[in-house]
Amino acid sequence: MPDPVLDRLAKALGAAAPPAKFWLRPLGWLSGASAQAALAAGRALPLAGGAAGLAFGDVEVVIRDAGTETGMATALAPIAAAREWAASHGWSERFEALIATLTAPRESWAGMDFSRPRLMAIVNVTPDSFSDGGDHLDAAAAIEFGKAMLSAGADVLDIGGESTRPGSLPVEPAEEIRRIEPVIRALASLGATISVDTRNAVTMQAALAAGARIINDVTALTGDARSLTLAAESRAPVVLMHMRGEPRTMQDDPVYASATLDVLEYLEARIAACAAAGVPRAQIVIDPGIGFGKRLRHNLQLLGQLTLLHLTGCPILLGASRKSFISSTVSRGEPPKDRLPGSIAAALIGLDQGVQILRVHDVAETWQAIEVWRGIRQGS
């Protein structure tokens, strides 16, 4: 019989014409031997192809509801009961499409598979980044830091020459290129996989010519009219991040109907725009943009509901390292470099929700946390 809680949710959906606008959030987590047994018995499904060993046995049906604090109403049920509910209301097509997206394997990206979580190390060649501004402004210092991050376990070095911290002002592309080009050339010559953190097409082009392989754009390729064409023509893998507004003003009272659903729908629209321009979905990783145009409650909601973003069908990158929501959560005002414990906590929350890439400042410490997490999950 259909779940009575889901029946109540169906009433909340009302007489919406098919396909009804609802989403599925995977829950009821299993890992290791428990996941394998449940998968074999048909009681669970693999998340994103099961590469990280995670499976889910329940789904939370989600709809928009302006009358709630989070902007959504939800109901939890085992997958079989939710499937029966969807069928009984004529919504099987959407239900099965969502399930197919949640369970489909994620393709290799930038030469990396996702059989294990990947680490992207932050290399800021800037005087004013929120956490380490000035630490690696000198090219030689940035190169040595990048080498150390590779030795510590980084899979990707994310090199940027412009701070996008709240309140920051734009940097001219010529200056941005002057800062990062020698660093990219030196580290790429060592065989490192380099990502360029920029919102300027001319900087993207110079970085790719210097040996970068990935474009990481906080504006999701909207900040420069030429960037989308460049990404398509270069066939470079890209990271599309959600940001409300632009860095100088993004924290000026950002408002969301539902932070998670608004971010999800924005990223889905950007993926569609990229596909239409010639950037294949397999080349795209998405980033919810923790701290970019979001208040504390928005950041915490997103971190608690990251699994909804698997509905994009793309791997997820989480960049929560040292961000101000950590000190805001505990109300102690810790400076960025004292936020490692909170950064690790956010990273582990991400891993438990199937995040494939962690963008971090503290590579060695996060690598150790990942390995312990993997050991526990594989043995459970």
CSV table of C-alpha atoms in Angstrom, one decimal:
chain,number,residue,atom,x,y,z
A,1,MET,CA,0.0,0.0,0.0
A,2,PRO,CA,1.2,3.6,-0.6
A,3,ASP,CA,2.8,5.3,2.4
A,4,PRO,CA,0.2,7.5,4.2
A,5,VAL,CA,2.8,10.2,4.7
A,6,LEU,CA,3.3,10.3,0.9
A,7,ASP,CA,-0.4,10.4,0.4
A,8,ARG,CA,-0.5,13.6,2.4
A,9,LEU,CA,2.3,15.0,0.3
A,10,ALA,CA,0.4,14.1,-2.8
A,11,LYS,CA,-2.5,16.3,-1.5
A,12,ALA,CA,0.0,19.1,-1.0
A,13,LEU,CA,1.0,18.8,-4.7
A,14,GLY,CA,-2.7,19.3,-5.5
A,15,ALA,CA,-3.9,19.0,-9.1
A,16,ALA,CA,-0.5,19.9,-10.7
A,17,ALA,CA,-0.5,18.6,-14.3
A,18,PRO,CA,2.0,15.8,-15.0
A,19,PRO,CA,4.9,15.8,-14.7
A,20,ALA,CA,4.4,17.0,-11.1
A,21,LYS,CA,7.3,19.2,-9.9
A,22,PHE,CA,8.8,17.1,-7.1
A,23,TRP,CA,12.3,16.0,-6.4
A,24,LEU,CA,13.9,13.0,-4.7
A,25,ARG,CA,16.5,13.2,-2.0
A,26,PRO,CA,18.3,9.9,-1.4
A,27,LEU,CA,18.5,8.9,2.3
A,28,GLY,CA,18.7,5.7,4.4
A,29,TRP,CA,22.5,5.4,3.8
A,30,LEU,CA,24.3,2.1,3.6
A,31,SER,CA,28.0,1.4,2.9
A,32,GLY,CA,30.5,-1.4,2.8
A,33,ALA,CA,29.1,-4.9,3.3
A,34,SER,CA,25.7,-3.6,4.4
A,35,ALA,CA,25.4,-1.7,1.1
A,36,GLN,CA,26.4,-4.8,-1.0
A,37,ALA,CA,23.9,-7.0,0.8
A,38,ALA,CA,21.1,-4.5,0.4
A,39,LEU,CA,21.9,-3.9,-3.3
A,40,ALA,CA,21.9,-7.7,-3.9
A,41,ALA,CA,18.6,-8.1,-2.2
A,42,GLY,CA,17.1,-5.2,-4.2
A,43,ARG,CA,16.4,-3.1,-1.0
A,44,ALA,CA,18.8,-0.3,-2.0
A,45,LEU,CA,20.2,1.5,-5.0
A,46,PRO,CA,23.7,2.7,-5.7
A,47,LEU,CA,24.4,6.5,-5.4
A,48,ALA,CA,26.1,7.9,-8.5
A,49,GLY,CA,26.9,4.4,-9.7
A,50,GLY,CA,28.1,3.3,-6.3
A,51,ALA,CA,31.8,4.2,-7.0
A,52,ALA,CA,32.2,5.5,-3.4
A,53,GLY,CA,30.5,2.4,-2.0
A,54,LEU,CA,27.4,4.3,-0.9
A,55,ALA,CA,23.8,3.1,-1.4
A,56,PHE,CA,20.5,4.4,-0.3
A,57,GLY,CA,17.3,2.6,0.7
A,58,ASP,CA,14.9,5.5,1.2
A,59,VAL,CA,14.0,8.6,-0.6
A,60,GLU,CA,12.6,11.9,0.6
A,61,VAL,CA,10.0,13.3,-1.7
A,62,VAL,CA,10.5,17.1,-1.8
A,63,ILE,CA,8.2,19.9,-3.1
A,64,ARG,CA,8.3,23.6,-2.8
A,65,ASP,CA,6.3,25.1,0.1
A,66,ALA,CA,6.6,28.8,0.9
A,67,GLY,CA,5.0,28.2,4.3
A,68,THR,CA,8.0,26.4,5.7
A,69,GLU,CA,11.3,27.7,7.0
A,70,THR,CA,13.3,25.9,4.3
A,71,GLY,CA,10.9,26.6,1.5
A,72,MET,CA,10.1,22.9,1.0
A,73,ALA,CA,7.8,20.2,2.3
A,74,THR,CA,9.1,16.6,2.5
A,75,ALA,CA,8.0,13.0,3.2
A,76,LEU,CA,10.3,10.1,3.7
A,77,ALA,CA,9.6,6.5,2.5
A,78,PRO,CA,11.4,3.4,1.3
A,79,ILE,CA,12.1,3.4,-2.4
A,80,ALA,CA,9.4,0.8,-3.2
A,81,ALA,CA,6.7,2.7,-1.3
A,82,ALA,CA,7.6,5.9,-3.0
A,83,ARG,CA,7.6,4.3,-6.4
A,84,GLU,CA,4.1,2.9,-5.8
A,85,TRP,CA,2.9,6.3,-4.6
A,86,ALA,CA,4.3,8.0,-7.8
A,87,ALA,CA,2.6,5.4,-10.0
A,88,SER,CA,-0.7,5.8,-8.2
A,89,HIS,CA,-0.7,9.5,-9.1
A,90,GLY,CA,0.5,9.2,-12.6
A,91,TRP,CA,4.0,10.5,-11.9
A,92,SER,CA,6.0,7.4,-12.7
A,93,GLU,CA,7.9,9.0,-15.6
A,94,ARG,CA,9.4,11.8,-13.5
A,95,PHE,CA,10.0,9.4,-10.5
A,96,GLU,CA,12.0,6.9,-12.7
A,97,ALA,CA,13.9,9.7,-14.4
A,98,LEU,CA,15.0,11.1,-11.1
A,99,ILE,CA,16.0,7.6,-9.8
A,100,ALA,CA,18.0,7.0,-13.1
A,101,THR,CA,19.9,10.3,-12.6
A,102,LEU,CA,20.7,9.6,-8.9
A,103,THR,CA,22.0,6.1,-9.7
A,104,ALA,CA,23.8,6.6,-13.0
A,105,PRO,CA,27.7,6.3,-12.8
A,106,ARG,CA,29.6,9.5,-13.1
A,107,GLU,CA,32.1,9.5,-15.9
A,108,SER,CA,35.8,10.2,-15.4
A,109,TRP,CA,36.5,13.9,-15.4
A,110,ALA,CA,39.9,15.6,-16.2
A,111,GLY,CA,41.4,12.1,-16.3
A,112,MET,CA,40.2,11.2,-12.8
A,113,ASP,CA,37.6,8.5,-11.9
A,114,PHE,CA,35.6,8.8,-8.7
A,115,SER,CA,36.4,5.4,-7.2
A,116,ARG,CA,37.6,7.5,-4.3
A,117,PRO,CA,37.1,11.1,-3.2
A,118,ARG,CA,39.4,13.6,-4.9
A,119,LEU,CA,41.2,16.5,-3.4
A,120,MET,CA,41.5,19.9,-5.0
A,121,ALA,CA,44.2,22.1,-3.3
A,122,ILE,CA,43.7,25.8,-3.2
A,123,VAL,CA,46.7,27.8,-4.4
A,124,ASN,CA,45.9,31.5,-4.1
A,125,VAL,CA,48.4,33.7,-5.8
A,126,THR,CA,46.8,36.9,-4.4
A,127,PRO,CA,47.5,39.5,-1.8
A,128,ASP,CA,44.0,39.6,-0.4
A,129,SER,CA,42.3,36.2,-0.3
A,130,PHE,CA,40.2,35.7,2.9
A,131,SER,CA,42.3,33.0,4.4
A,132,ASP,CA,45.8,33.0,3.0
A,133,GLY,CA,46.1,36.3,1.1
A,134,GLY,CA,49.8,37.2,0.5
A,135,ASP,CA,51.1,33.8,1.6
A,136,HIS,CA,51.9,32.7,-1.9
A,137,LEU,CA,51.8,35.9,-3.9
A,138,ASP,CA,55.4,35.4,-5.0
A,139,ALA,CA,55.5,32.9,-7.9
A,140,ALA,CA,58.4,30.9,-6.3
A,141,ALA,CA,56.5,30.6,-3.0
A,142,ALA,CA,53.3,29.5,-4.9
A,143,ILE,CA,55.2,26.9,-6.9
A,144,GLU,CA,56.8,25.4,-3.8
A,145,PHE,CA,53.4,25.4,-2.0
A,146,GLY,CA,51.9,23.6,-5.0
A,147,LYS,CA,54.6,20.9,-4.9
A,148,ALA,CA,54.0,20.4,-1.2
A,149,MET,CA,50.2,20.0,-1.8
A,150,LEU,CA,50.9,17.4,-4.4
A,151,SER,CA,53.1,15.5,-2.0
A,152,ALA,CA,50.4,15.8,0.7
A,153,GLY,CA,47.8,14.1,-1.6
A,154,ALA,CA,46.2,16.7,-3.8
A,155,ASP,CA,44.8,15.4,-7.1
A,156,VAL,CA,44.3,18.9,-8.5
A,157,LEU,CA,45.9,22.2,-7.9
A,158,ASP,CA,43.4,25.1,-8.2
A,159,ILE,CA,45.4,28.2,-9.0
A,160,GLY,CA,43.8,31.7,-8.8
A,161,GLY,CA,45.0,35.2,-9.1
A,162,GLU,CA,41.9,37.1,-8.0
A,163,SER,CA,40.2,37.0,-4.6
A,164,THR,CA,36.4,36.5,-4.7
A,165,ARG,CA,36.0,36.9,-1.0
A,166,PRO,CA,32.9,38.9,0.1
A,167,GLY,CA,33.4,42.6,-0.7
A,168,SER,CA,36.4,42.0,-3.0
A,169,LEU,CA,36.9,44.2,-6.1
A,170,PRO,CA,37.7,42.8,-9.6
A,171,VAL,CA,41.3,42.3,-10.7
A,172,GLU,CA,42.3,43.2,-14.2
A,173,PRO,CA,42.9,40.1,-16.3
A,174,ALA,CA,46.4,41.3,-17.2
A,175,GLU,CA,47.4,41.3,-13.6
A,176,GLU,CA,45.6,38.1,-12.9
A,177,ILE,CA,47.6,36.4,-15.7
A,178,ARG,CA,50.8,38.0,-14.5
A,179,ARG,CA,50.3,36.4,-11.1
A,180,ILE,CA,49.3,32.9,-12.2
A,181,GLU,CA,50.9,32.1,-15.5
A,182,PRO,CA,54.4,31.3,-14.3
A,183,VAL,CA,53.0,29.2,-11.4
A,184,ILE,CA,50.8,27.2,-13.8
A,185,ARG,CA,53.6,26.6,-16.3
A,186,ALA,CA,56.0,25.4,-13.6
A,187,LEU,CA,53.5,23.0,-11.9
A,188,ALA,CA,52.0,21.7,-15.1
A,189,SER,CA,55.6,20.8,-16.3
A,190,LEU,CA,55.7,18.5,-13.3
A,191,GLY,CA,52.7,16.6,-14.6
A,192,ALA,CA,50.2,18.2,-12.1
A,193,THR,CA,46.6,18.5,-13.0
A,194,ILE,CA,45.9,22.2,-12.9
A,195,SER,CA,42.6,24.1,-12.5
A,196,VAL,CA,42.4,27.8,-13.1
A,197,ASP,CA,40.1,29.7,-10.7
A,198,THR,CA,38.9,32.7,-12.8
A,199,ARG,CA,35.8,34.4,-14.2
A,200,ASN,CA,37.6,36.1,-17.1
A,201,ALA,CA,37.8,34.4,-20.5
A,202,VAL,CA,41.2,35.9,-21.4
A,203,THR,CA,42.6,34.5,-18.2
A,204,MET,CA,41.1,31.1,-18.9
A,205,GLN,CA,42.7,31.1,-22.4
A,206,ALA,CA,46.1,32.1,-21.0
A,207,ALA,CA,45.9,29.5,-18.3
A,208,LEU,CA,45.0,26.7,-20.7
A,209,ALA,CA,47.9,27.7,-22.9
A,210,ALA,CA,50.2,27.6,-19.9
A,211,GLY,CA,49.1,24.0,-19.1
A,212,ALA,CA,46.0,24.2,-17.0
A,213,ARG,CA,43.4,21.6,-17.8
A,214,ILE,CA,40.3,22.7,-15.9
A,215,ILE,CA,38.3,25.9,-15.8
A,216,ASN,CA,36.8,26.7,-12.4
A,217,ASP,CA,34.5,29.6,-12.6
A,218,VAL,CA,32.6,31.1,-9.7
A,219,THR,CA,30.1,32.6,-12.1
A,220,ALA,CA,29.3,29.3,-13.8
A,221,LEU,CA,30.5,30.8,-17.2
A,222,THR,CA,28.2,33.8,-17.0
A,223,GLY,CA,30.7,36.5,-15.8
A,224,ASP,CA,32.3,37.0,-19.2
A,225,ALA,CA,30.3,36.8,-22.5
A,226,ARG,CA,33.2,34.9,-24.1
A,227,SER,CA,33.8,32.3,-21.5
A,228,LEU,CA,31.1,29.8,-22.5
A,229,THR,CA,32.4,29.8,-26.1
A,230,LEU,CA,36.0,29.4,-24.9
A,231,ALA,CA,35.0,26.4,-22.7
A,232,ALA,CA,33.2,24.7,-25.6
A,233,GLU,CA,36.0,25.3,-28.1
A,234,SER,CA,38.8,24.3,-25.7
A,235,ARG,CA,36.8,21.2,-24.5
A,236,ALA,CA,38.3,21.8,-21.1
A,237,PRO,CA,36.5,20.3,-18.1
A,238,VAL,CA,34.7,22.9,-16.1
A,239,VAL,CA,33.4,23.6,-12.6
A,240,LEU,CA,30.1,25.5,-12.5
A,241,MET,CA,29.5,27.3,-9.2
A,242,HIS,CA,26.4,28.9,-7.9
A,243,MET,CA,26.8,32.5,-6.7
A,244,ARG,CA,24.0,35.0,-5.9
A,245,GLY,CA,25.2,38.4,-7.3
A,246,GLU,CA,28.9,39.2,-7.5
A,247,PRO,CA,31.7,39.1,-4.9
A,248,ARG,CA,31.5,42.8,-4.0
A,249,THR,CA,27.8,42.8,-3.1
A,250,MET,CA,26.9,39.1,-2.8
A,251,GLN,CA,26.4,39.2,1.0
A,252,ASP,CA,24.0,42.2,0.8
A,253,ASP,CA,21.0,40.4,2.2
A,254,PRO,CA,20.7,37.4,-0.2
A,255,VAL,CA,17.2,35.9,-0.3
A,256,TYR,CA,16.1,32.4,-1.4
A,257,ALA,CA,12.7,30.8,-1.7
A,258,SER,CA,14.5,27.5,-0.8
A,259,ALA,CA,18.3,27.7,-0.8
A,260,THR,CA,18.8,24.1,-1.9
A,261,LEU,CA,16.1,24.0,-4.6
A,262,ASP,CA,17.1,27.4,-5.9
A,263,VAL,CA,20.7,26.4,-6.2
A,264,LEU,CA,19.7,23.1,-7.8
A,265,GLU,CA,17.5,24.7,-10.4
A,266,TYR,CA,20.2,27.4,-11.2
A,267,LEU,CA,22.8,24.7,-11.7
A,268,GLU,CA,20.5,22.6,-13.9
A,269,ALA,CA,19.9,25.7,-16.0
A,270,ARG,CA,23.6,26.4,-16.4
A,271,ILE,CA,24.3,22.7,-17.3
A,272,ALA,CA,21.6,23.0,-20.0
A,273,ALA,CA,23.1,26.3,-21.3
A,274,CYS,CA,26.5,24.7,-21.4
A,275,ALA,CA,25.2,21.7,-23.3
A,276,ALA,CA,23.5,23.9,-25.8
A,277,ALA,CA,26.8,25.7,-26.4
A,278,GLY,CA,28.7,22.5,-26.9
A,279,VAL,CA,30.1,21.7,-23.4
A,280,PRO,CA,29.1,18.1,-22.8
A,281,ARG,CA,27.5,17.2,-19.4
A,282,ALA,CA,30.4,14.7,-18.9
A,283,GLN,CA,32.8,17.7,-18.8
A,284,ILE,CA,30.9,19.4,-16.0
A,285,VAL,CA,31.3,19.3,-12.2
A,286,ILE,CA,29.0,21.4,-10.1
A,287,ASP,CA,29.7,23.4,-6.9
A,288,PRO,CA,26.9,24.8,-4.6
A,289,GLY,CA,29.0,27.8,-3.8
A,290,ILE,CA,29.1,27.7,0.0
A,291,GLY,CA,29.5,31.2,1.3
A,292,PHE,CA,28.9,32.9,-2.1
A,293,GLY,CA,25.8,35.0,-1.7
A,294,LYS,CA,24.4,33.0,1.2
A,295,ARG,CA,23.8,33.6,4.9
A,296,LEU,CA,24.5,31.1,7.6
A,297,ARG,CA,21.1,29.4,7.4
A,298,HIS,CA,21.5,29.0,3.6
A,299,ASN,CA,24.9,27.4,3.9
A,300,LEU,CA,23.8,25.0,6.6
A,301,GLN,CA,20.7,24.0,4.7
A,302,LEU,CA,22.8,23.3,1.6
A,303,LEU,CA,25.3,21.3,3.5
A,304,GLY,CA,22.6,19.2,5.1
A,305,GLN,CA,20.9,18.5,1.7
A,306,LEU,CA,23.7,18.1,-0.7
A,307,THR,CA,22.3,14.8,-2.0
A,308,LEU,CA,19.6,16.8,-3.9
A,309,LEU,CA,22.4,18.1,-6.1
A,310,HIS,CA,23.1,14.6,-7.4
A,311,LEU,CA,19.9,15.2,-9.4
A,312,THR,CA,22.1,17.3,-11.8
A,313,GLY,CA,23.7,14.0,-12.9
A,314,CYS,CA,27.1,15.7,-12.5
A,315,PRO,CA,29.9,15.1,-9.9
A,316,ILE,CA,29.7,17.5,-6.9
A,317,LEU,CA,32.6,19.7,-5.7
A,318,LEU,CA,32.3,21.0,-2.2
A,319,GLY,CA,34.4,24.1,-1.1
A,320,ALA,CA,33.7,24.7,2.5
A,321,SER,CA,37.3,25.0,3.7
A,322,ARG,CA,37.9,27.7,6.3
A,323,LYS,CA,34.8,29.6,5.4
A,324,SER,CA,33.1,32.1,7.7
A,325,PHE,CA,30.0,29.9,8.3
A,326,ILE,CA,32.2,27.8,10.5
A,327,SER,CA,33.0,30.5,13.0
A,328,SER,CA,29.4,31.8,12.7
A,329,THR,CA,28.1,28.4,13.6
A,330,VAL,CA,30.1,28.2,16.9
A,331,SER,CA,30.0,32.0,17.6
A,332,ARG,CA,33.6,32.2,18.6
A,333,GLY,CA,34.9,34.3,15.8
A,334,GLU,CA,37.8,32.0,14.9
A,335,PRO,CA,40.1,33.5,12.2
A,336,PRO,CA,40.2,31.5,8.9
A,337,LYS,CA,43.4,29.5,9.7
A,338,ASP,CA,41.8,28.3,13.0
A,339,ARG,CA,38.8,26.7,11.3
A,340,LEU,CA,40.4,23.3,10.4
A,341,PRO,CA,38.1,21.3,12.7
A,342,GLY,CA,35.0,22.8,11.2
A,343,SER,CA,36.4,22.4,7.7
A,344,ILE,CA,37.0,18.7,8.3
A,345,ALA,CA,33.5,18.3,9.8
A,346,ALA,CA,31.9,19.9,6.7
A,347,ALA,CA,34.1,17.7,4.4
A,348,LEU,CA,33.0,14.5,6.2
A,349,ILE,CA,29.3,15.6,5.9
A,350,GLY,CA,30.0,16.0,2.2
A,351,LEU,CA,31.6,12.6,1.9
A,352,ASP,CA,28.6,10.9,3.6
A,353,GLN,CA,26.4,12.5,0.9
A,354,GLY,CA,28.5,11.3,-2.0
A,355,VAL,CA,30.5,14.4,-2.8
A,356,GLN,CA,33.2,13.5,-5.2
A,357,ILE,CA,35.7,16.4,-4.9
A,358,LEU,CA,36.7,18.4,-1.8
A,359,ARG,CA,38.3,21.8,-2.5
A,360,VAL,CA,40.5,22.6,0.6
A,361,HIS,CA,43.3,24.6,2.0
A,362,ASP,CA,44.6,21.9,4.4
A,363,VAL,CA,45.4,18.9,2.1
A,364,ALA,CA,47.4,16.6,4.4
A,365,GLU,CA,44.8,16.9,7.2
A,366,THR,CA,41.8,16.4,4.9
A,367,TRP,CA,43.5,13.5,3.2
A,368,GLN,CA,44.0,11.7,6.5
A,369,ALA,CA,40.3,12.3,7.4
A,370,ILE,CA,39.2,10.9,4.0
A,371,GLU,CA,41.3,7.8,4.5
A,372,VAL,CA,39.8,7.1,8.0
A,373,TRP,CA,36.3,7.8,6.6
A,374,ARG,CA,37.0,5.3,3.8
A,375,GLY,CA,38.3,2.7,6.1
A,376,ILE,CA,35.2,2.9,8.3
A,377,ARG,CA,32.7,3.0,5.5
A,378,GLN,CA,34.3,0.1,3.6
A,379,GLY,CA,34.4,-2.0,6.8
A,380,SER,CA,30.9,-1.3,7.9
